[in-house]
């Protein structure tokens, strides 16, 4: 049978949507498969209880951690993937963050910043990235901190956010970690998929997970399609895995296990998994904070070269209550919520082949074997970052507390199928093709060998746009 499609893309997040968008506009026949459904475009995705307390829209499938304990990763399976829920902070990696740092156990990219720059530019336009002026109280606080310690460099936060959001109070307070029903936040559905949804050469199927790769008869290396959970098989000349760094390697692992085929890079498949070391830092002031948008600034300090401190969005009693033990009385939440200012501390985690994603196979429990003990350089810098920032907050009149986001905090999952030129030391080549396989590419964050000191979403968009351009020319 001839292939039904030129390209099948598995996953509709930043990378998958970018690949599908580019290929559709190039005239290729594209099928985009998404495991989850469309999100409702109503106020339910702004509801703190539904989103943070009940976890209505989150993954509920339990995994095992490195010690065999159950935990539920904070994944989202819906059209648009995690981009529907991120805080829309869209950074470029620095040129130096494409290079290896052996002293910090960081792998390098097979190419430099210049290779990705035109796709960063394209993503910036597609996502309408902009900046906002800091609100008065936040600016006053940051002025105190940077004056007391000029080592903290203050920068505007690049955001995929409409300036009209300030005219929508509920969305202004609930965009960081919420899905925008009005399209005021840039995401892969609104800014990419919606623009090709009506094209005759594009088809999106939502709510039907991919269960297996389909190989040519007698040749496990050559991928000719996918089979979904309902048993339906779709064929294509090329398949792009873009289901995320926690799902894409498992799909390939299952294929290799069922077929008995071994890759030269097999031991690396799922390894070098990264997700940043992330902590929330809350500063409590004796004064009520009246700012609303808040997530408008990011700070760097050369003492912590792999880290950043980013402002968080609105925090009130309801949001605070979702993060503290239920035994804390409600009046305390209300009192403290009015005085809370949030920050997001991020440190790039070192590369370790032992930090890995392992498929549990059909019906089995998958494993995220990730331990901070394997990346001591990163842990040391992160602790120093937190201590220094809490000291600065105290100097500015705020009492600070921090909370490590833990294993479930997988919003920045990366690196489980690293890119490189050597098939013995990387899983995909510099163009995203899996070493040793035919017609199989990876278009999400899995190939990224470094996480940088900031949210990697824009780099995943750029990787996807670059891959789409490459495949369109084939």
Tab-separated table of C-alpha atoms in Angstrom:
chain	number	residue	atom	x	y	z
A	1	UNK	CA	0.000	0.000	0.000
A	2	UNK	CA	1.192	3.537	-0.665
A	3	UNK	CA	1.588	5.760	2.379
A	4	UNK	CA	-1.443	7.776	3.392
A	5	UNK	CA	0.728	10.669	4.556
A	6	UNK	CA	4.133	12.140	3.880
A	7	UNK	CA	4.780	12.679	7.580
A	8	UNK	CA	3.142	11.537	10.809
A	9	UNK	CA	3.943	13.699	13.846
A	10	UNK	CA	3.299	12.168	17.273
A	11	UNK	CA	2.579	14.901	19.827
A	12	UNK	CA	1.251	18.453	19.494
A	13	UNK	CA	3.434	20.370	21.957
A	14	UNK	CA	6.036	22.977	21.044
A	15	UNK	CA	8.188	20.703	18.880
A	16	UNK	CA	5.481	18.594	17.282
A	17	UNK	CA	3.293	21.538	16.370
A	18	UNK	CA	6.294	23.385	14.911
A	19	UNK	CA	7.246	20.434	12.690
A	20	UNK	CA	3.643	19.936	11.549
A	21	UNK	CA	3.177	23.661	10.882
A	22	UNK	CA	6.276	23.930	8.674
A	23	UNK	CA	5.545	20.746	6.739
A	24	UNK	CA	1.905	21.648	6.128
A	25	UNK	CA	2.823	25.059	4.740
A	26	UNK	CA	5.398	23.309	2.518
A	27	UNK	CA	2.597	21.250	0.973
A	28	UNK	CA	3.363	17.913	2.649
A	29	UNK	CA	0.525	15.598	3.686
A	30	UNK	CA	0.694	15.747	7.478
A	31	UNK	CA	-1.061	13.740	10.176
A	32	UNK	CA	-0.676	15.114	13.714
A	33	UNK	CA	-1.582	12.620	16.442
A	34	UNK	CA	-2.216	13.810	19.998
A	35	UNK	CA	-2.686	11.474	22.943
A	36	UNK	CA	-5.012	13.843	24.798
A	37	UNK	CA	-8.171	15.794	23.927
A	38	UNK	CA	-8.781	19.437	23.117
A	39	UNK	CA	-8.993	21.580	26.236
A	40	UNK	CA	-12.276	23.379	26.892
A	41	UNK	CA	-12.132	27.027	25.961
A	42	UNK	CA	-14.009	28.174	29.019
A	43	UNK	CA	-13.185	29.442	32.497
A	44	UNK	CA	-12.565	25.934	33.853
A	45	UNK	CA	-8.889	26.151	32.845
A	46	UNK	CA	-8.568	29.244	35.072
A	47	UNK	CA	-10.119	27.564	38.104
A	48	UNK	CA	-7.480	27.194	40.850
A	49	UNK	CA	-9.243	24.267	42.475
A	50	UNK	CA	-9.676	22.333	39.225
A	51	UNK	CA	-6.147	23.068	37.969
A	52	UNK	CA	-4.002	22.911	41.117
A	53	UNK	CA	-5.994	21.093	43.793
A	54	UNK	CA	-8.008	18.494	41.888
A	55	UNK	CA	-5.568	18.258	38.959
A	56	UNK	CA	-8.462	17.757	36.548
A	57	UNK	CA	-6.356	18.382	33.458
A	58	UNK	CA	-3.101	16.698	34.563
A	59	UNK	CA	-1.694	13.255	33.956
A	60	UNK	CA	-2.914	10.729	36.528
A	61	UNK	CA	-0.830	7.716	35.497
A	62	UNK	CA	1.634	6.725	38.254
A	63	UNK	CA	5.308	6.050	37.593
A	64	UNK	CA	8.134	4.681	39.721
A	65	UNK	CA	11.057	6.807	40.884
A	66	UNK	CA	14.705	5.775	41.297
A	67	UNK	CA	13.891	4.026	44.584
A	68	UNK	CA	10.845	2.167	43.310
A	69	UNK	CA	8.321	4.506	44.911
A	70	UNK	CA	5.111	5.596	43.212
A	71	UNK	CA	4.803	9.168	41.994
A	72	UNK	CA	2.718	10.979	39.385
A	73	UNK	CA	4.686	13.235	36.987
A	74	UNK	CA	3.204	16.651	36.330
A	75	UNK	CA	2.605	15.973	32.647
A	76	UNK	CA	-0.239	17.301	30.479
A	77	UNK	CA	-1.768	15.350	27.608
A	78	UNK	CA	-3.926	17.652	25.505
A	79	UNK	CA	-3.768	19.453	22.172
A	80	UNK	CA	-0.939	21.941	22.620
A	81	UNK	CA	0.722	19.832	25.308
A	82	UNK	CA	2.517	21.675	28.093
A	83	UNK	CA	2.507	24.915	26.114
A	84	UNK	CA	-1.121	25.396	27.112
A	85	UNK	CA	-0.041	25.448	30.778
A	86	UNK	CA	3.384	27.060	30.808
A	87	UNK	CA	3.958	30.602	32.011
A	88	UNK	CA	4.827	31.707	28.447
A	89	UNK	CA	8.408	32.681	29.355
A	90	UNK	CA	10.200	32.211	26.027
A	91	UNK	CA	13.980	32.586	26.184
A	92	UNK	CA	16.803	31.985	23.758
A	93	UNK	CA	19.741	29.938	24.983
A	94	UNK	CA	23.021	31.855	25.122
A	95	UNK	CA	25.691	30.928	22.526
A	96	UNK	CA	27.838	29.469	25.302
A	97	UNK	CA	25.031	27.117	26.277
A	98	UNK	CA	25.510	25.187	23.040
A	99	UNK	CA	29.002	24.189	24.150
A	100	UNK	CA	30.104	21.343	26.411
A	101	UNK	CA	31.254	22.084	29.967
A	102	UNK	CA	33.112	19.016	31.214
A	103	UNK	CA	33.771	20.584	34.623
A	104	UNK	CA	29.994	20.814	35.170
A	105	UNK	CA	29.236	17.502	33.416
A	106	UNK	CA	27.366	19.214	30.583
A	107	UNK	CA	27.201	17.819	27.059
A	108	UNK	CA	27.545	20.040	24.006
A	109	UNK	CA	25.378	20.486	20.920
A	110	UNK	CA	26.672	19.256	17.525
A	111	UNK	CA	26.283	22.833	16.233
A	112	UNK	CA	26.367	26.356	17.617
A	113	UNK	CA	23.846	29.105	18.309
A	114	UNK	CA	24.101	30.486	14.767
A	115	UNK	CA	22.492	27.331	13.346
A	116	UNK	CA	19.369	27.815	15.465
A	117	UNK	CA	19.248	31.622	15.304
A	118	UNK	CA	16.971	31.962	12.224
A	119	UNK	CA	14.499	29.562	13.815
A	120	UNK	CA	14.611	31.496	17.087
A	121	UNK	CA	13.742	34.554	14.980
A	122	UNK	CA	10.878	32.734	13.283
A	123	UNK	CA	9.502	31.417	16.575
A	124	UNK	CA	9.714	34.895	18.087
A	125	UNK	CA	7.441	36.220	15.336
A	126	UNK	CA	5.008	33.301	15.434
A	127	UNK	CA	4.644	33.501	19.215
A	128	UNK	CA	4.532	37.312	19.303
A	129	UNK	CA	7.102	37.500	22.077
A	130	UNK	CA	7.156	40.806	23.935
A	131	UNK	CA	8.025	42.326	27.304
A	132	UNK	CA	6.060	44.186	29.970
A	133	UNK	CA	6.995	47.012	32.297
A	134	UNK	CA	7.397	45.955	35.918
A	135	UNK	CA	4.549	47.040	38.175
A	136	UNK	CA	5.381	49.637	40.876
A	137	UNK	CA	5.765	47.420	43.948
A	138	UNK	CA	7.751	44.770	42.112
A	139	UNK	CA	10.037	47.409	40.614
A	140	UNK	CA	10.622	48.947	44.056
A	141	UNK	CA	11.556	45.548	45.498
A	142	UNK	CA	13.898	44.705	42.629
A	143	UNK	CA	15.517	48.133	42.867
A	144	UNK	CA	16.319	47.461	46.551
A	145	UNK	CA	17.838	44.090	45.694
A	146	UNK	CA	19.947	45.219	42.748
A	147	UNK	CA	21.113	48.359	44.577
A	148	UNK	CA	22.199	46.366	47.621
A	149	UNK	CA	23.949	43.779	45.425
A	150	UNK	CA	24.734	44.922	41.849
A	151	UNK	CA	25.749	41.354	41.075
A	152	UNK	CA	22.079	40.686	40.406
A	153	UNK	CA	21.367	41.750	36.824
A	154	UNK	CA	17.754	42.647	36.105
A	155	UNK	CA	16.263	41.908	32.673
A	156	UNK	CA	12.750	42.081	31.205
A	157	UNK	CA	11.151	38.668	30.851
A	158	UNK	CA	10.397	37.670	27.224
A	159	UNK	CA	6.770	36.593	27.218
A	160	UNK	CA	4.384	35.108	24.683
A	161	UNK	CA	1.562	37.176	26.109
A	162	UNK	CA	-0.845	39.716	24.662
A	163	UNK	CA	-0.644	43.200	26.146
A	164	UNK	CA	-4.439	43.112	26.171
A	165	UNK	CA	-4.289	40.689	29.100
A	166	UNK	CA	-4.207	43.644	31.502
A	167	UNK	CA	-7.819	44.307	30.467
A	168	UNK	CA	-8.837	40.792	31.534
A	169	UNK	CA	-8.296	40.603	35.330
A	170	UNK	CA	-9.012	36.886	35.716
A	171	UNK	CA	-6.595	35.954	32.950
A	172	UNK	CA	-4.015	38.477	34.144
A	173	UNK	CA	-4.009	36.704	37.519
A	174	UNK	CA	-4.216	33.206	36.055
A	175	UNK	CA	-1.895	32.741	33.077
A	176	UNK	CA	1.159	31.319	34.868
A	177	UNK	CA	0.301	27.623	35.081
A	178	UNK	CA	-3.174	28.023	33.567
A	179	UNK	CA	-4.526	27.584	30.023
A	180	UNK	CA	-5.893	30.755	28.451
A	181	UNK	CA	-9.456	30.314	27.138
A	182	UNK	CA	-9.233	33.623	25.268
A	183	UNK	CA	-5.968	32.994	23.450
A	184	UNK	CA	-4.170	35.782	25.313
A	185	UNK	CA	-1.169	33.508	25.896
A	186	UNK	CA	0.890	32.180	23.000
A	187	UNK	CA	0.911	28.388	22.737
A	188	UNK	CA	1.408	25.748	20.065
A	189	UNK	CA	-2.322	25.264	19.458
A	190	UNK	CA	-3.306	28.912	19.075
A	191	UNK	CA	-0.184	30.154	17.318
A	192	UNK	CA	0.669	27.197	15.096
A	193	UNK	CA	-1.947	24.460	14.813
A	194	UNK	CA	-4.914	26.805	14.435
A	195	UNK	CA	-3.203	28.367	11.405
A	196	UNK	CA	-3.079	25.092	9.468
A	197	UNK	CA	-6.129	23.316	10.894
A	198	UNK	CA	-8.244	23.977	7.805
A	199	UNK	CA	-5.561	23.121	5.255
A	200	UNK	CA	-6.577	20.174	3.019
A	201	UNK	CA	-3.176	18.487	3.499
A	202	UNK	CA	-3.330	18.573	7.315
A	203	UNK	CA	-5.207	16.312	9.697
A	204	UNK	CA	-5.249	16.352	13.498
A	205	UNK	CA	-6.531	13.412	15.516
A	206	UNK	CA	-6.858	14.086	19.254
A	207	UNK	CA	-7.538	11.646	22.065
A	208	UNK	CA	-5.981	8.549	20.487
A	209	UNK	CA	-2.550	7.633	21.942
A	210	UNK	CA	0.132	6.057	19.771
A	211	UNK	CA	0.726	2.541	21.073
A	212	UNK	CA	3.509	1.362	18.757
A	213	UNK	CA	5.723	2.129	15.809
A	214	UNK	CA	5.058	0.106	12.667
A	215	UNK	CA	8.068	-1.199	10.757
A	216	UNK	CA	8.402	-2.495	7.223
A	217	UNK	CA	7.968	-6.282	6.991
A	218	UNK	CA	11.205	-7.983	7.981
A	219	UNK	CA	13.028	-4.704	8.646
A	220	UNK	CA	12.662	-3.282	12.170
A	221	UNK	CA	14.950	-0.378	11.228
A	222	UNK	CA	12.557	1.114	8.691
A	223	UNK	CA	9.553	2.818	10.273
A	224	UNK	CA	6.553	3.089	7.964
A	225	UNK	CA	3.822	4.212	10.339
A	226	UNK	CA	2.254	4.002	13.783
A	227	UNK	CA	-0.476	2.031	15.480
A	228	UNK	CA	-2.812	3.805	17.895
A	229	UNK	CA	-4.373	2.456	21.067
A	230	UNK	CA	-7.658	1.754	19.290
A	231	UNK	CA	-5.839	-0.519	16.820
A	232	UNK	CA	-5.907	1.901	13.898
A	233	UNK	CA	-2.744	1.972	11.805
A	234	UNK	CA	-1.533	5.007	9.867
A	235	UNK	CA	1.234	4.881	7.270
A	236	UNK	CA	3.695	7.566	6.235
A	237	UNK	CA	7.040	8.029	4.534
A	238	UNK	CA	8.422	9.624	7.697
A	239	UNK	CA	7.462	9.480	11.389
A	240	UNK	CA	8.423	12.210	13.865
A	241	UNK	CA	8.305	11.440	17.574
A	242	UNK	CA	7.374	14.614	19.466
A	243	UNK	CA	5.512	13.195	22.444
A	244	UNK	CA	7.895	14.749	24.959
A	245	UNK	CA	11.132	13.673	26.612
A	246	UNK	CA	9.288	11.293	28.921
A	247	UNK	CA	7.206	9.586	26.214
A	248	UNK	CA	9.192	9.608	22.963
A	249	UNK	CA	12.063	7.424	24.239
A	250	UNK	CA	9.571	4.920	25.680
A	251	UNK	CA	7.846	4.537	22.309
A	252	UNK	CA	11.189	3.689	20.694
A	253	UNK	CA	12.248	1.456	23.612
A	254	UNK	CA	9.049	-0.559	23.230
A	255	UNK	CA	9.660	-0.952	19.502
A	256	UNK	CA	13.214	-2.177	20.020
A	257	UNK	CA	12.129	-4.593	22.735
A	258	UNK	CA	9.266	-6.070	20.724
A	259	UNK	CA	11.313	-6.388	17.527
A	260	UNK	CA	14.541	-7.563	19.123
A	261	UNK	CA	16.469	-4.970	17.134
A	262	UNK	CA	19.431	-3.292	18.863
A	263	UNK	CA	20.784	0.194	18.188
A	264	UNK	CA	24.403	1.177	18.667
A	265	UNK	CA	23.113	4.001	20.865
A	266	UNK	CA	20.727	1.682	22.716
A	267	UNK	CA	22.313	2.219	26.132
A	268	UNK	CA	21.871	5.981	25.760
A	269	UNK	CA	18.209	5.821	24.786
A	270	UNK	CA	16.340	7.393	27.709
A	271	UNK	CA	19.605	8.404	29.421
A	272	UNK	CA	20.945	11.899	30.129
A	273	UNK	CA	17.421	12.864	31.164
A	274	UNK	CA	17.194	16.453	32.443
A	275	UNK	CA	14.392	18.554	33.902
A	276	UNK	CA	16.187	21.458	35.634
A	277	UNK	CA	16.429	21.823	39.378
A	278	UNK	CA	13.473	24.079	40.105
A	279	UNK	CA	12.373	25.650	43.384
A	280	UNK	CA	9.631	28.095	44.201
A	281	UNK	CA	10.692	30.913	46.526
A	282	UNK	CA	8.049	32.935	48.329
A	283	UNK	CA	8.804	36.268	49.933
A	284	UNK	CA	6.333	37.546	52.524
A	285	UNK	CA	6.087	41.277	53.130
A	286	UNK	CA	4.482	43.139	56.048
A	287	UNK	CA	2.640	45.157	53.413
A	288	UNK	CA	-0.169	44.106	51.081
A	289	UNK	CA	1.010	43.698	47.480
A	290	UNK	CA	-1.318	45.218	44.867
A	291	UNK	CA	0.575	44.205	41.723
A	292	UNK	CA	-1.279	41.745	39.478
A	293	UNK	CA	0.722	40.584	36.436
A	294	UNK	CA	4.042	40.256	38.321
A	295	UNK	CA	5.763	37.771	36.009
A	296	UNK	CA	7.691	40.407	34.075
A	297	UNK	CA	11.347	40.163	35.165
A	298	UNK	CA	14.236	37.727	35.391
A	299	UNK	CA	17.534	38.108	37.252
A	300	UNK	CA	20.962	36.574	36.682
A	301	UNK	CA	24.104	36.585	38.778
A	302	UNK	CA	27.575	35.613	37.549
A	303	UNK	CA	28.145	33.806	40.839
A	304	UNK	CA	25.509	31.314	39.649
A	305	UNK	CA	26.259	30.998	35.908
A	306	UNK	CA	23.894	28.065	35.328
A	307	UNK	CA	20.944	29.592	37.191
A	308	UNK	CA	18.234	32.218	36.946
A	309	UNK	CA	15.698	33.791	39.294
A	310	UNK	CA	12.389	34.535	37.601
A	311	UNK	CA	9.390	36.411	38.946
A	312	UNK	CA	6.191	34.388	39.263
A	313	UNK	CA	2.639	35.488	38.557
A	314	UNK	CA	-0.199	36.355	40.909
A	315	UNK	CA	-0.389	34.574	44.261
A	316	UNK	CA	-3.414	34.835	46.516
A	317	UNK	CA	-4.981	32.825	49.333
A	318	UNK	CA	-6.435	30.208	47.003
A	319	UNK	CA	-3.167	29.577	45.163
A	320	UNK	CA	-1.185	29.606	48.397
A	321	UNK	CA	-3.570	27.105	49.999
A	322	UNK	CA	-2.857	24.678	47.136
A	323	UNK	CA	0.831	24.656	48.068
A	324	UNK	CA	0.755	24.466	51.880
A	325	UNK	CA	-0.328	21.609	54.174
A	326	UNK	CA	-4.113	21.337	54.553
A	327	UNK	CA	-3.749	21.762	58.320
A	328	UNK	CA	-2.885	25.439	57.854
A	329	UNK	CA	-5.983	27.497	58.753
A	330	UNK	CA	-7.691	29.337	55.936
A	331	UNK	CA	-7.322	32.740	57.561
A	332	UNK	CA	-3.546	32.275	57.495
A	333	UNK	CA	-3.667	31.574	53.749
A	334	UNK	CA	-5.723	34.695	53.206
A	335	UNK	CA	-3.495	36.858	55.392
A	336	UNK	CA	-0.245	35.628	53.837
A	337	UNK	CA	-1.535	35.460	50.269
A	338	UNK	CA	-2.022	39.218	50.201
A	339	UNK	CA	1.627	39.647	51.145
A	340	UNK	CA	3.257	36.946	49.041
A	341	UNK	CA	5.585	37.596	46.124
A	342	UNK	CA	6.743	34.544	44.189
A	343	UNK	CA	9.977	33.693	42.395
A	344	UNK	CA	11.096	30.665	40.378
A	345	UNK	CA	14.669	29.506	40.933
A	346	UNK	CA	16.091	27.419	38.082
A	347	UNK	CA	19.463	25.690	37.797
A	348	UNK	CA	20.632	23.679	34.805
A	349	UNK	CA	21.055	20.063	35.817
A	350	UNK	CA	24.258	18.306	34.789
A	351	UNK	CA	24.140	15.435	32.333
A	352	UNK	CA	24.197	11.899	33.706
A	353	UNK	CA	23.589	8.778	31.600
A	354	UNK	CA	22.193	7.182	34.769
A	355	UNK	CA	19.379	9.712	34.994
A	356	UNK	CA	17.059	8.016	32.575
A	357	UNK	CA	13.546	7.246	31.377
A	358	UNK	CA	12.684	3.534	31.220
A	359	UNK	CA	9.537	2.155	29.630
A	360	UNK	CA	7.506	-0.318	31.621
A	361	UNK	CA	6.233	-1.903	28.423
A	362	UNK	CA	2.550	-2.517	27.635
A	363	UNK	CA	0.638	-2.357	30.903
A	364	UNK	CA	3.808	-1.937	32.996
A	365	UNK	CA	4.904	0.905	35.251
A	366	UNK	CA	7.405	3.261	33.628
A	367	UNK	CA	10.395	4.504	35.608
A	368	UNK	CA	11.972	7.926	35.943
A	369	UNK	CA	15.328	6.976	37.408
A	370	UNK	CA	16.504	10.472	38.319
A	371	UNK	CA	18.605	11.314	41.360
A	372	UNK	CA	20.128	14.608	42.458
A	373	UNK	CA	22.978	12.602	43.974
A	374	UNK	CA	24.305	12.083	40.429
A	375	UNK	CA	24.567	15.813	39.675
A	376	UNK	CA	26.323	17.327	42.722
A	377	UNK	CA	27.653	20.406	40.862
A	378	UNK	CA	24.125	21.492	39.977
A	379	UNK	CA	22.766	20.834	43.462
A	380	UNK	CA	25.537	22.869	45.065
A	381	UNK	CA	24.887	25.859	42.806
A	382	UNK	CA	21.126	25.648	43.302
A	383	UNK	CA	21.410	25.669	47.092
A	384	UNK	CA	23.792	28.628	46.943
A	385	UNK	CA	21.383	30.461	44.636
A	386	UNK	CA	18.455	29.948	47.012
A	387	UNK	CA	20.445	31.022	50.062
A	388	UNK	CA	21.711	34.167	48.354
A	389	UNK	CA	18.246	35.148	47.132
A	390	UNK	CA	16.554	34.619	50.492
A	391	UNK	CA	19.282	36.771	52.055
A	392	UNK	CA	18.548	39.512	49.511
A	393	UNK	CA	14.824	39.284	50.213
A	394	UNK	CA	15.469	39.663	53.933
A	395	UNK	CA	17.593	42.707	53.258
A	396	UNK	CA	14.660	44.184	51.330
A	397	UNK	CA	12.247	43.536	54.223
A	398	UNK	CA	10.715	40.190	53.167
A	399	UNK	CA	10.880	36.828	54.876
A	400	UNK	CA	11.640	34.109	52.317
A	401	UNK	CA	10.841	30.421	52.114
A	402	UNK	CA	11.707	27.919	49.385
A	403	UNK	CA	10.169	24.681	48.146
A	404	UNK	CA	11.958	22.247	45.807
A	405	UNK	CA	9.487	21.162	43.145
A	406	UNK	CA	10.624	17.541	43.308
A	407	UNK	CA	10.239	14.608	40.964
A	408	UNK	CA	6.756	15.548	39.832
A	409	UNK	CA	7.982	18.883	38.499
A	410	UNK	CA	8.632	17.679	34.948
A	411	UNK	CA	7.633	20.840	33.071
A	412	UNK	CA	11.153	21.200	31.629
A	413	UNK	CA	11.812	17.546	30.723
A	414	UNK	CA	14.633	17.213	28.174
A	415	UNK	CA	17.595	15.251	26.944
A	416	UNK	CA	16.472	11.630	26.894
A	417	UNK	CA	17.457	11.188	23.207
A	418	UNK	CA	20.449	13.522	22.872
A	419	UNK	CA	21.621	14.808	19.508
A	420	UNK	CA	25.157	14.396	18.224
A	421	UNK	CA	27.281	13.217	15.309
A	422	UNK	CA	28.601	10.018	16.913
A	423	UNK	CA	26.078	7.125	16.897
A	424	UNK	CA	27.899	5.600	19.871
A	425	UNK	CA	27.469	8.735	21.998
A	426	UNK	CA	24.127	10.167	20.877
A	427	UNK	CA	20.654	8.963	19.909
A	428	UNK	CA	19.736	11.312	17.050
A	429	UNK	CA	21.882	13.042	14.459
A	430	UNK	CA	22.115	16.856	14.132
A	431	UNK	CA	18.979	16.847	11.938
A	432	UNK	CA	16.934	14.823	14.423
A	433	UNK	CA	17.079	11.437	12.659
A	434	UNK	CA	17.525	8.465	15.002
A	435	UNK	CA	20.933	6.871	14.447
A	436	UNK	CA	20.545	3.413	12.925
A	437	UNK	CA	16.868	3.846	12.009
A	438	UNK	CA	15.251	4.815	8.733
A	439	UNK	CA	12.472	7.391	8.419
A	440	UNK	CA	12.319	8.038	12.183
A	441	UNK	CA	12.991	11.524	13.586
A	442	UNK	CA	12.594	13.253	16.962
A	443	UNK	CA	11.044	16.713	17.120
A	444	UNK	CA	10.531	17.520	20.820
A	445	UNK	CA	12.897	18.420	23.679
A	446	UNK	CA	14.376	14.921	23.878
A	447	UNK	CA	17.392	15.712	21.644
A	448	UNK	CA	18.450	18.821	23.599
A	449	UNK	CA	21.785	17.970	25.265
A	450	UNK	CA	21.653	21.048	27.498
A	451	UNK	CA	18.819	22.678	29.395
A	452	UNK	CA	20.427	26.125	29.884
A	453	UNK	CA	19.524	28.325	32.858
A	454	UNK	CA	16.041	29.206	31.604
A	455	UNK	CA	12.798	27.671	30.368
A	456	UNK	CA	13.633	25.648	27.198
A	457	UNK	CA	10.297	26.068	25.382
A	458	UNK	CA	11.502	28.534	22.732
A	459	UNK	CA	14.465	26.293	21.918
A	460	UNK	CA	12.101	23.340	21.440
A	461	UNK	CA	9.964	25.452	19.100
A	462	UNK	CA	13.136	26.412	17.196
A	463	UNK	CA	14.327	22.791	17.006
A	464	UNK	CA	10.917	21.785	15.623
A	465	UNK	CA	10.866	24.572	13.025
A	466	UNK	CA	14.378	23.612	11.911
A	467	UNK	CA	13.418	19.931	11.652
A	468	UNK	CA	10.289	20.829	9.688
A	469	UNK	CA	12.365	22.879	7.262
A	470	UNK	CA	14.800	19.979	6.827
A	471	UNK	CA	12.062	17.408	6.176
A	472	UNK	CA	10.215	19.732	3.793
A	473	UNK	CA	13.317	19.853	1.608
A	474	UNK	CA	13.666	16.060	1.398
